[in-house]
Structures are given as structure tokens and as C-alpha cells.
Amino acid sequence: MDFSAQMNIQKELTCPLCLDLLTEPLSLNCGHSFCQACITANNKEPVFALGGEHQCPVCQSRYQPYNLRPNPQLANIVKKLREVNTSSHQWQGGNVCEHHGESRLIFCKEDGKAICKLCVLSLEHQGHQTFPIEEVVKECQEKLQETLKKLTDEEQEAEKLEANISEERATWKHRMHTERQKILKGFDEMRGALDREERKELQKLEEDEVNVLDNLAAAKDQVAQQRQYMSELISDLQHQIRESTLDTLQDVINVIRRSESWTWKKPKIVSTKLKSAFQAPDLSRILQEFKELTEVQSYWGKMLQCLQITMFLSLFRSVVTIRSHDLSFMCLSQTRIHTRVPKCSTHL
Ligand SMILES: [Zn+2]
Ligand SMILES: [Zn+2]
Ligand SMILES: [Zn+2]
Ligand SMILES: [Zn+2]
């Protein structure tokens, strides 16, 4: 900060009573401000003639003590100014040359230190580049401020970026959570469907089993019954062969008739093949095909979007072309109108 500007500000922030920088400033309606302690002391002075009112020590305008307002903005500015004062005192500290007792008002570039005007003449600093210390201090302060600002800006940027990354991370986390739920639900549904299919297949198999076994049992019974009848016939025939006489001729004829009228009925045995043989589907292949299909769908979805955009653009272009045709037509008619203007006015 420029020194005279700093002095002007300091004047504005000085208490008119104690002539020091304002401490806990209180302001009056007239616009004058004082330290809290100073104006409180002023309030204690006798005010018999003023009907309980007090007078501003600067402009004498009247006020009631309860009209004194704390002024935090002013307090803030005073605080800042105190900081600036401290930092400039810091720069001015140890300002006297230890060899010559003179103020160190010159900066030697080669040695990088502050020296006095007698040091400049000494052999030690002969031929060295020197600058007024004020300039160097000013330059350093400016550089410090500049660097501080740059770093502060970068820090703010980093803070924003950090917040953005956090936000993005949260968004991704949420998306991943949703996606995970989708996967779990999808596979749950697939497992449910598979379970249902399994139950259906087992049910079918059970029904087939009952059918086949029942059929076979019936066929076995049928065969057994016929075998029984056949074995009776055989033993009758054997008996007649061994022991028939002329007296038992009628029995022989009967046995022959029974034998001839007998037909061996083979039961129809069901096919050994199952009606509906189960074949497990190649689930991984199906999933692979499904994945490819989804990719193709998303590809065509994108293609469709592109196509729509292209169609829109070409439509837009044709509209623009029609418009520009209209426009050129209008221009043409205007030029025609212009050409009709008599020649004498063309020089205007
Ligand atoms: Zn004061
Ligand atoms: Zn005043
Ligand atoms: Zn010196
Ligand atoms: Zn030097």
C-alpha cells in the first residue's frame, strides 16, 4: 500500500478523543466514531443543561447514549490496518548499519542484503549493483502478495475440484449401487425362472414315470394271465396225447378246438424312449447371445439417434435453403425495383 494512502486511512480510523486507532468503535448518528472506552467516559460528564442528552465531542450534535451503535465494519478495517502496520514495521526493523551506525537504505544485489550509504563506498561492495531499499521492499511485498494470491486462487480451485470429485464419487457410488441391485434382481429372477422350469420338468418326468411303469405292469399282468391259460392248454394237450382213448374222443376234439380258437395276444409295450426327454439348455451360450443382442440393440439405438439427428439437420438445411431462396428472390425483386429507379438519382 502507498505510504500516504495508508496515512490517510489511518487518520480516518483514529479516535478523536485518544488519537489512537479506534478500539471497539461506537458510531453516532452524526457519523463520528470513538473508542467504546473514550465515548463512555464522555457520557459520564454532567449534562444538566441538555435534558439528559450528550454532545458529539467533534461536531457538538446531540445524542442519547443508547443511540451509540457498535460498528463491526470499522472494527474490521482497523484490525486489517493494524496487521499492515505490523508487517511494515517488520520490514523496517533492525534498520541501522552495525558498522557505520547509519540507516540501511540501500540494497546490494550481489550480497543480497541491506547496507548503508557508507557501506556502498567500502571496498567490500565496490562494483556491486545497488538499489534503494524502499523499491526492493516494495517489489518483494508485491511479489509476496502476487504469489499469495496465486496460491490462494489455486487452493480455491483445488477445493472446488475436490468437492466436484467427491460429488462425482458419490454419483458413481449411487450408480454402482443401482447397477448392483439390478444385477442381483436380474439373477434372482433368472434363478426363480430356472427353479420353476426345474419343478415343471421333474413333474413331467414323474407323470411319465407313473404312466410307463403302470403300462408295463398292466402288460406284465396280461402276459402272465395268457401264459397261465397257455400252460393249462399245454398240459391238457399233453394229457390227451398220453391218455386218450376212443371213449374220450370228444374231450380230444374239445381240447383241439380250444387250442385252435386261442390266439396269443402280445400286449403293446410303450416305447422305451421318453415322451419328453429333457435337455439342459446351454445357459452360458444363451447369456452370451443375450449380451451380444443387447450390445447390438444399444449400437442400433445410437445409430437411430444419429439417423434422427441427420434427418433433422437435412430437414433444417432444406428449410434454410427454401428461406434463402425466398430471400434471394426478394433480393432479386428489390434489385429489379432498384433498376427501375431513374438514373438521375443513382449518384446520391
Ligand atoms: Zn479513543
Ligand atoms: Zn459528530
Ligand atoms: Zn554501513
Ligand atoms: Zn555488496
Short mmCIF file of C-alpha atoms and ligand atoms in Angstrom, two decimals:
data_model
loop_
_atom_site.label_atom_id
_atom_site.label_comp_id
_atom_site.label_asym_id
_atom_site.label_seq_id
_atom_site.Cartn_x
_atom_site.Cartn_y
_atom_site.Cartn_z
CA MET A 1 0.00 0.00 0.00
CA ASP A 2 1.16 3.52 -0.81
CA PHE A 3 2.51 5.22 2.35
CA SER A 4 0.43 8.45 2.09
CA ALA A 5 -2.74 6.46 1.34
CA GLN A 6 -2.02 4.37 4.40
CA MET A 7 -1.62 7.56 6.48
CA ASN A 8 -4.96 8.94 5.19
CA ILE A 9 -6.79 5.76 6.10
CA GLN A 10 -5.08 5.72 9.49
CA LYS A 11 -6.36 9.27 10.10
CA GLU A 12 -9.93 8.19 9.29
CA LEU A 13 -9.64 5.32 11.73
CA THR A 14 -8.24 7.37 14.60
CA CYS A 15 -10.36 8.13 17.67
CA PRO A 16 -10.75 11.95 18.02
CA LEU A 17 -10.55 11.57 21.82
CA CYS A 18 -7.46 9.41 22.44
CA LEU A 19 -5.86 9.99 19.00
CA ASP A 20 -5.07 6.29 18.75
CA LEU A 21 -6.54 3.71 16.34
CA LEU A 22 -10.19 3.00 17.26
CA THR A 23 -10.72 0.23 19.82
CA GLU A 24 -14.20 -1.41 19.80
CA PRO A 25 -15.57 1.54 17.80
CA LEU A 26 -19.03 3.01 18.53
CA SER A 27 -20.62 5.38 15.98
CA LEU A 28 -23.04 8.29 16.44
CA ASN A 29 -25.85 9.35 14.09
CA CYS A 30 -23.71 12.35 13.06
CA GLY A 31 -21.21 9.84 11.57
CA HIS A 32 -18.38 10.31 14.08
CA SER A 33 -16.87 7.24 15.73
CA PHE A 34 -14.98 6.78 19.00
CA CYS A 35 -13.41 4.04 21.09
CA GLN A 36 -16.01 2.48 23.35
CA ALA A 37 -13.98 3.43 26.45
CA CYS A 38 -13.44 7.05 25.29
CA ILE A 39 -17.09 7.82 24.44
CA THR A 40 -18.30 6.04 27.62
CA ALA A 41 -16.08 8.42 29.62
CA ASN A 42 -17.63 11.32 27.65
CA ASN A 43 -21.11 10.05 28.60
CA LYS A 44 -20.26 10.37 32.30
CA GLU A 45 -19.76 14.14 32.08
CA PRO A 46 -22.61 16.18 33.64
CA VAL A 47 -25.35 17.11 31.16
CA PHE A 48 -27.78 19.17 33.30
CA ALA A 49 -28.36 21.81 30.68
CA LEU A 50 -29.03 19.36 27.82
CA GLY A 51 -32.02 17.45 29.28
CA GLY A 52 -30.19 14.12 29.59
CA GLU A 53 -28.63 14.40 26.11
CA HIS A 54 -24.90 14.44 25.35
CA GLN A 55 -22.88 16.28 22.69
CA CYS A 56 -20.64 14.75 20.00
CA PRO A 57 -17.08 15.79 21.01
CA VAL A 58 -16.36 16.60 17.33
CA CYS A 59 -19.44 18.35 15.86
CA GLN A 60 -21.41 19.06 19.05
CA SER A 61 -24.61 17.46 17.71
CA ARG A 62 -26.75 15.97 20.49
CA TYR A 63 -27.24 12.28 21.14
CA GLN A 64 -28.71 9.85 23.67
CA PRO A 65 -26.19 7.23 24.97
CA TYR A 66 -28.48 4.44 23.77
CA ASN A 67 -28.08 5.78 20.21
CA LEU A 68 -24.42 4.70 20.14
CA ARG A 69 -24.09 1.83 17.63
CA PRO A 70 -21.25 -0.70 17.62
CA ASN A 71 -19.52 -0.55 14.19
CA PRO A 72 -18.15 -4.01 13.31
CA GLN A 73 -17.17 -2.97 9.74
CA LEU A 74 -14.98 -0.18 11.13
CA ALA A 75 -13.54 -2.58 13.73
CA ASN A 76 -12.64 -4.96 10.90
CA ILE A 77 -10.87 -2.27 8.88
CA VAL A 78 -8.91 -1.17 11.98
CA LYS A 79 -7.88 -4.79 12.52
CA LYS A 80 -6.62 -5.04 8.90
CA LEU A 81 -4.72 -1.75 9.21
CA ARG A 82 -3.07 -2.96 12.43
CA GLU A 83 -1.90 -6.06 10.55
CA VAL A 84 -0.47 -3.93 7.69
CA ASN A 85 1.29 -1.68 10.23
CA THR A 86 2.80 -4.70 11.97
CA SER A 87 4.08 -6.13 8.69
CA SER A 88 5.65 -2.83 7.57
CA HIS A 89 7.28 -2.39 10.99
CA GLN A 90 8.67 -5.85 10.49
CA TRP A 91 10.38 -4.67 7.28
CA GLN A 92 11.75 -1.59 8.99
CA GLY A 93 13.19 -3.49 11.97
CA GLY A 94 16.99 -3.53 12.52
CA ASN A 95 17.40 -0.64 10.11
CA VAL A 96 20.76 0.68 11.39
CA CYS A 97 24.12 -0.47 9.95
CA GLU A 98 26.15 -2.20 12.66
CA HIS A 99 29.46 -0.95 11.14
CA HIS A 100 28.61 2.70 10.49
CA GLY A 101 25.50 3.44 12.62
CA GLU A 102 23.76 4.83 9.51
CA SER A 103 20.27 3.83 8.24
CA ARG A 104 20.44 0.89 5.86
CA LEU A 105 18.61 2.44 2.92
CA ILE A 106 20.39 0.61 0.07
CA PHE A 107 20.14 -2.96 -1.18
CA CYS A 108 23.23 -4.71 -2.59
CA LYS A 109 22.14 -7.17 -5.26
CA GLU A 110 25.37 -9.22 -5.25
CA ASP A 111 25.34 -9.77 -1.47
CA GLY A 112 21.56 -9.84 -1.23
CA LYS A 113 21.46 -7.60 1.86
CA ALA A 114 20.58 -4.09 3.08
CA ILE A 115 23.53 -1.73 3.58
CA CYS A 116 24.11 1.93 4.46
CA LYS A 117 25.41 4.68 2.18
CA LEU A 118 28.92 4.34 3.73
CA CYS A 119 28.92 0.58 3.06
CA VAL A 120 28.36 1.37 -0.64
CA LEU A 121 31.65 3.30 -0.69
CA SER A 122 33.55 0.48 1.05
CA LEU A 123 35.83 -1.94 -0.83
CA GLU A 124 33.53 -4.83 0.11
CA HIS A 125 30.72 -3.54 -2.15
CA GLN A 126 32.83 -1.96 -4.89
CA GLY A 127 31.29 -2.52 -8.34
CA HIS A 128 28.16 -4.10 -6.83
CA GLN A 129 24.71 -3.26 -8.19
CA THR A 130 22.69 -1.30 -5.61
CA PHE A 131 19.03 -0.21 -5.39
CA PRO A 132 17.01 1.97 -2.98
CA ILE A 133 15.82 -0.36 -0.21
CA GLU A 134 12.26 1.03 -0.42
CA GLU A 135 11.95 -0.15 -4.03
CA VAL A 136 13.25 -3.61 -3.21
CA VAL A 137 10.95 -3.92 -0.18
CA LYS A 138 8.01 -2.72 -2.29
CA GLU A 139 8.87 -5.20 -5.04
CA CYS A 140 9.23 -8.03 -2.51
CA GLN A 141 5.92 -7.14 -0.87
CA GLU A 142 4.21 -7.05 -4.27
CA LYS A 143 5.75 -10.39 -5.20
CA LEU A 144 4.64 -11.85 -1.87
CA GLN A 145 1.09 -10.57 -2.41
CA GLU A 146 1.10 -11.83 -6.00
CA THR A 147 2.34 -15.27 -5.00
CA LEU A 148 -0.09 -15.37 -2.11
CA LYS A 149 -2.97 -14.50 -4.45
CA LYS A 150 -1.89 -17.11 -7.00
CA LEU A 151 -1.64 -19.78 -4.34
CA THR A 152 -4.94 -18.74 -2.75
CA ASP A 153 -6.64 -18.94 -6.15
CA GLU A 154 -5.11 -22.34 -6.78
CA GLU A 155 -6.14 -23.50 -3.35
CA GLN A 156 -9.72 -22.39 -4.03
CA GLU A 157 -9.63 -24.16 -7.37
CA ALA A 158 -8.32 -27.30 -5.69
CA GLU A 159 -11.06 -27.05 -3.08
CA LYS A 160 -13.70 -26.79 -5.81
CA LEU A 161 -12.16 -29.67 -7.71
CA GLU A 162 -12.06 -31.74 -4.55
CA ALA A 163 -15.75 -31.02 -3.96
CA ASN A 164 -16.53 -31.92 -7.58
CA ILE A 165 -14.61 -35.17 -7.31
CA SER A 166 -16.42 -36.02 -4.07
CA GLU A 167 -19.73 -35.28 -5.75
CA GLU A 168 -18.80 -37.37 -8.76
CA ARG A 169 -17.65 -40.18 -6.49
CA ALA A 170 -20.98 -40.10 -4.67
CA THR A 171 -22.83 -40.15 -8.01
CA TRP A 172 -20.76 -43.12 -9.18
CA LYS A 173 -21.29 -44.90 -5.89
CA HIS A 174 -25.03 -44.44 -6.27
CA ARG A 175 -24.93 -45.64 -9.88
CA MET A 176 -22.89 -48.69 -8.93
CA HIS A 177 -25.31 -49.46 -6.11
CA THR A 178 -28.27 -49.25 -8.51
CA GLU A 179 -26.43 -51.40 -11.06
CA ARG A 180 -25.56 -53.97 -8.37
CA GLN A 181 -29.21 -54.11 -7.29
CA LYS A 182 -30.20 -54.61 -10.93
CA ILE A 183 -27.74 -57.48 -11.35
CA LEU A 184 -28.86 -59.16 -8.11
CA LYS A 185 -32.53 -58.77 -9.03
CA GLY A 186 -31.94 -60.00 -12.60
CA PHE A 187 -30.10 -63.11 -11.45
CA ASP A 188 -32.68 -63.71 -8.72
CA GLU A 189 -35.39 -63.64 -11.36
CA MET A 190 -33.37 -65.95 -13.61
CA ARG A 191 -32.82 -68.35 -10.70
CA GLY A 192 -36.56 -68.20 -9.92
CA ALA A 193 -37.41 -68.95 -13.54
CA LEU A 194 -34.88 -71.82 -13.56
CA ASP A 195 -36.35 -73.22 -10.34
CA ARG A 196 -39.83 -73.09 -11.85
CA GLU A 197 -38.59 -74.83 -15.02
CA GLU A 198 -36.85 -77.48 -12.92
CA ARG A 199 -40.03 -78.17 -10.95
CA LYS A 200 -42.02 -78.39 -14.20
CA GLU A 201 -39.53 -80.82 -15.75
CA LEU A 202 -39.50 -83.04 -12.64
CA GLN A 203 -43.31 -83.01 -12.52
CA LYS A 204 -43.44 -84.06 -16.17
CA LEU A 205 -40.90 -86.81 -15.54
CA GLU A 206 -42.89 -88.07 -12.57
CA GLU A 207 -46.06 -88.23 -14.68
CA ASP A 208 -44.15 -90.08 -17.43
CA GLU A 209 -42.72 -92.48 -14.87
CA VAL A 210 -46.16 -93.33 -13.46
CA ASN A 211 -47.52 -93.82 -16.99
CA VAL A 212 -44.69 -96.02 -18.21
CA LEU A 213 -44.50 -98.17 -15.07
CA ASP A 214 -48.31 -98.58 -14.93
CA ASN A 215 -48.39 -99.58 -18.59
CA LEU A 216 -45.58 -102.09 -18.12
CA ALA A 217 -47.25 -103.57 -15.02
CA ALA A 218 -50.53 -103.98 -16.95
CA ALA A 219 -48.68 -105.60 -19.86
CA LYS A 220 -46.90 -107.95 -17.47
CA ASP A 221 -50.25 -108.97 -15.89
CA GLN A 222 -51.75 -109.53 -19.32
CA VAL A 223 -48.82 -111.72 -20.40
CA ALA A 224 -48.89 -113.65 -17.12
CA GLN A 225 -52.64 -114.36 -17.48
CA GLN A 226 -52.17 -115.60 -21.06
CA ARG A 227 -49.20 -117.71 -20.03
CA GLN A 228 -51.30 -119.29 -17.32
CA TYR A 229 -54.03 -120.15 -19.86
CA MET A 230 -51.42 -121.46 -22.32
CA SER A 231 -49.80 -123.69 -19.71
CA GLU A 232 -53.26 -125.13 -18.86
CA LEU A 233 -53.90 -125.80 -22.55
CA ILE A 234 -50.45 -127.40 -22.93
CA SER A 235 -51.00 -129.72 -20.00
CA ASP A 236 -54.49 -130.63 -21.38
CA LEU A 237 -52.97 -131.39 -24.79
CA GLN A 238 -50.16 -133.47 -23.24
CA HIS A 239 -52.72 -135.33 -21.18
CA GLN A 240 -54.82 -136.11 -24.28
CA ILE A 241 -51.72 -137.23 -26.23
CA ARG A 242 -50.72 -139.60 -23.45
CA GLU A 243 -54.06 -140.97 -22.35
CA SER A 244 -56.79 -140.50 -25.00
CA THR A 245 -58.97 -143.46 -25.95
CA LEU A 246 -61.92 -143.84 -28.24
CA ASP A 247 -64.17 -143.09 -25.28
CA THR A 248 -62.55 -139.75 -24.64
CA LEU A 249 -62.50 -138.68 -28.30
CA GLN A 250 -64.99 -135.91 -27.64
CA ASP A 251 -62.58 -134.44 -25.00
CA VAL A 252 -59.74 -134.53 -27.55
CA ILE A 253 -61.87 -132.68 -30.07
CA ASN A 254 -62.75 -130.09 -27.42
CA VAL A 255 -59.11 -129.54 -26.49
CA ILE A 256 -58.16 -129.16 -30.15
CA ARG A 257 -60.98 -126.63 -30.67
CA ARG A 258 -59.93 -124.63 -27.62
CA SER A 259 -56.34 -124.69 -28.83
CA GLU A 260 -57.24 -123.59 -32.34
CA SER A 261 -59.52 -120.79 -31.19
CA TRP A 262 -56.76 -119.47 -28.91
CA THR A 263 -54.77 -116.55 -30.20
CA TRP A 264 -51.76 -115.23 -28.40
CA LYS A 265 -52.22 -111.51 -27.89
CA LYS A 266 -48.95 -109.66 -27.34
CA PRO A 267 -49.51 -106.58 -25.23
CA LYS A 268 -48.49 -103.29 -26.71
CA ILE A 269 -45.37 -102.23 -24.86
CA VAL A 270 -44.73 -98.48 -24.66
CA SER A 271 -41.73 -97.10 -26.41
CA THR A 272 -38.63 -97.14 -24.26
CA LYS A 273 -37.96 -93.58 -25.36
CA LEU A 274 -39.21 -90.89 -23.01
CA LYS A 275 -42.05 -88.76 -24.34
CA SER A 276 -40.19 -85.58 -23.47
CA ALA A 277 -36.50 -86.15 -22.93
CA PHE A 278 -35.01 -83.23 -21.05
CA GLN A 279 -32.02 -81.43 -22.46
CA ALA A 280 -30.38 -78.76 -20.33
CA PRO A 281 -30.05 -75.54 -22.32
CA ASP A 282 -26.55 -74.13 -22.73
CA LEU A 283 -27.12 -71.23 -20.36
CA SER A 284 -23.71 -69.61 -20.84
CA ARG A 285 -24.23 -69.61 -24.62
CA ILE A 286 -27.71 -68.11 -24.20
CA LEU A 287 -26.30 -65.42 -21.88
CA GLN A 288 -23.51 -64.68 -24.36
CA GLU A 289 -26.04 -64.32 -27.18
CA PHE A 290 -28.23 -62.15 -24.99
CA LYS A 291 -25.24 -59.90 -24.21
CA GLU A 292 -24.39 -59.59 -27.91
CA LEU A 293 -28.03 -58.79 -28.65
CA THR A 294 -28.01 -56.03 -26.00
CA GLU A 295 -24.83 -54.58 -27.50
CA VAL A 296 -26.37 -54.65 -30.97
CA GLN A 297 -29.52 -53.01 -29.59
CA SER A 298 -27.53 -50.21 -27.95
CA TYR A 299 -25.49 -49.84 -31.18
CA TRP A 300 -28.66 -49.53 -33.24
CA GLY A 301 -30.14 -47.22 -30.62
CA LYS A 302 -27.15 -44.92 -31.12
CA MET A 303 -27.36 -45.32 -34.91
CA LEU A 304 -31.04 -44.43 -34.76
CA GLN A 305 -30.21 -41.30 -32.78
CA CYS A 306 -27.56 -40.34 -35.34
CA LEU A 307 -30.04 -41.01 -38.12
CA GLN A 308 -32.66 -38.84 -36.43
CA ILE A 309 -30.13 -36.03 -35.98
CA THR A 310 -29.02 -36.35 -39.62
CA MET A 311 -32.63 -36.29 -40.80
CA PHE A 312 -33.34 -33.28 -38.62
CA LEU A 313 -30.25 -31.50 -39.96
CA SER A 314 -31.10 -32.19 -43.60
CA LEU A 315 -34.68 -31.06 -42.95
CA PHE A 316 -33.32 -27.94 -41.27
CA ARG A 317 -30.95 -27.34 -44.20
CA SER A 318 -33.73 -27.69 -46.75
CA VAL A 319 -35.86 -25.22 -44.76
CA VAL A 320 -32.92 -22.83 -44.64
CA THR A 321 -32.37 -23.31 -48.39
CA ILE A 322 -36.02 -22.56 -49.09
CA ARG A 323 -35.76 -19.49 -46.87
CA SER A 324 -32.58 -18.35 -48.64
CA HIS A 325 -34.32 -18.92 -52.00
CA ASP A 326 -37.14 -16.71 -50.76
CA LEU A 327 -34.54 -14.25 -49.60
CA SER A 328 -32.65 -14.29 -52.91
CA PHE A 329 -35.98 -13.93 -54.68
CA MET A 330 -36.71 -10.92 -52.50
CA CYS A 331 -33.25 -9.50 -53.19
CA LEU A 332 -33.83 -10.09 -56.88
CA SER A 333 -37.15 -8.27 -56.81
CA GLN A 334 -35.53 -5.49 -54.83
CA THR A 335 -32.75 -5.12 -57.40
CA ARG A 336 -35.40 -5.07 -60.07
CA ILE A 337 -37.14 -2.30 -58.20
CA HIS A 338 -33.82 -0.53 -57.86
CA THR A 339 -33.14 -0.82 -61.56
CA ARG A 340 -36.39 0.93 -62.20
CA VAL A 341 -35.14 3.96 -60.25
CA PRO A 342 -34.32 6.77 -62.70
CA LYS A 343 -30.63 7.23 -63.47
CA CYS A 344 -30.51 10.78 -62.21
CA SER A 345 -30.85 9.62 -58.58
CA THR A 346 -28.11 6.95 -58.70
CA HIS A 347 -25.32 9.37 -57.88
CA LEU A 348 -26.90 10.01 -54.46
ZN ZN B 1 -10.25 6.66 21.88
ZN ZN B 2 -20.17 14.39 15.50
ZN ZN B 3 27.34 0.69 6.77
ZN ZN B 4 27.76 -5.74 -1.96
#
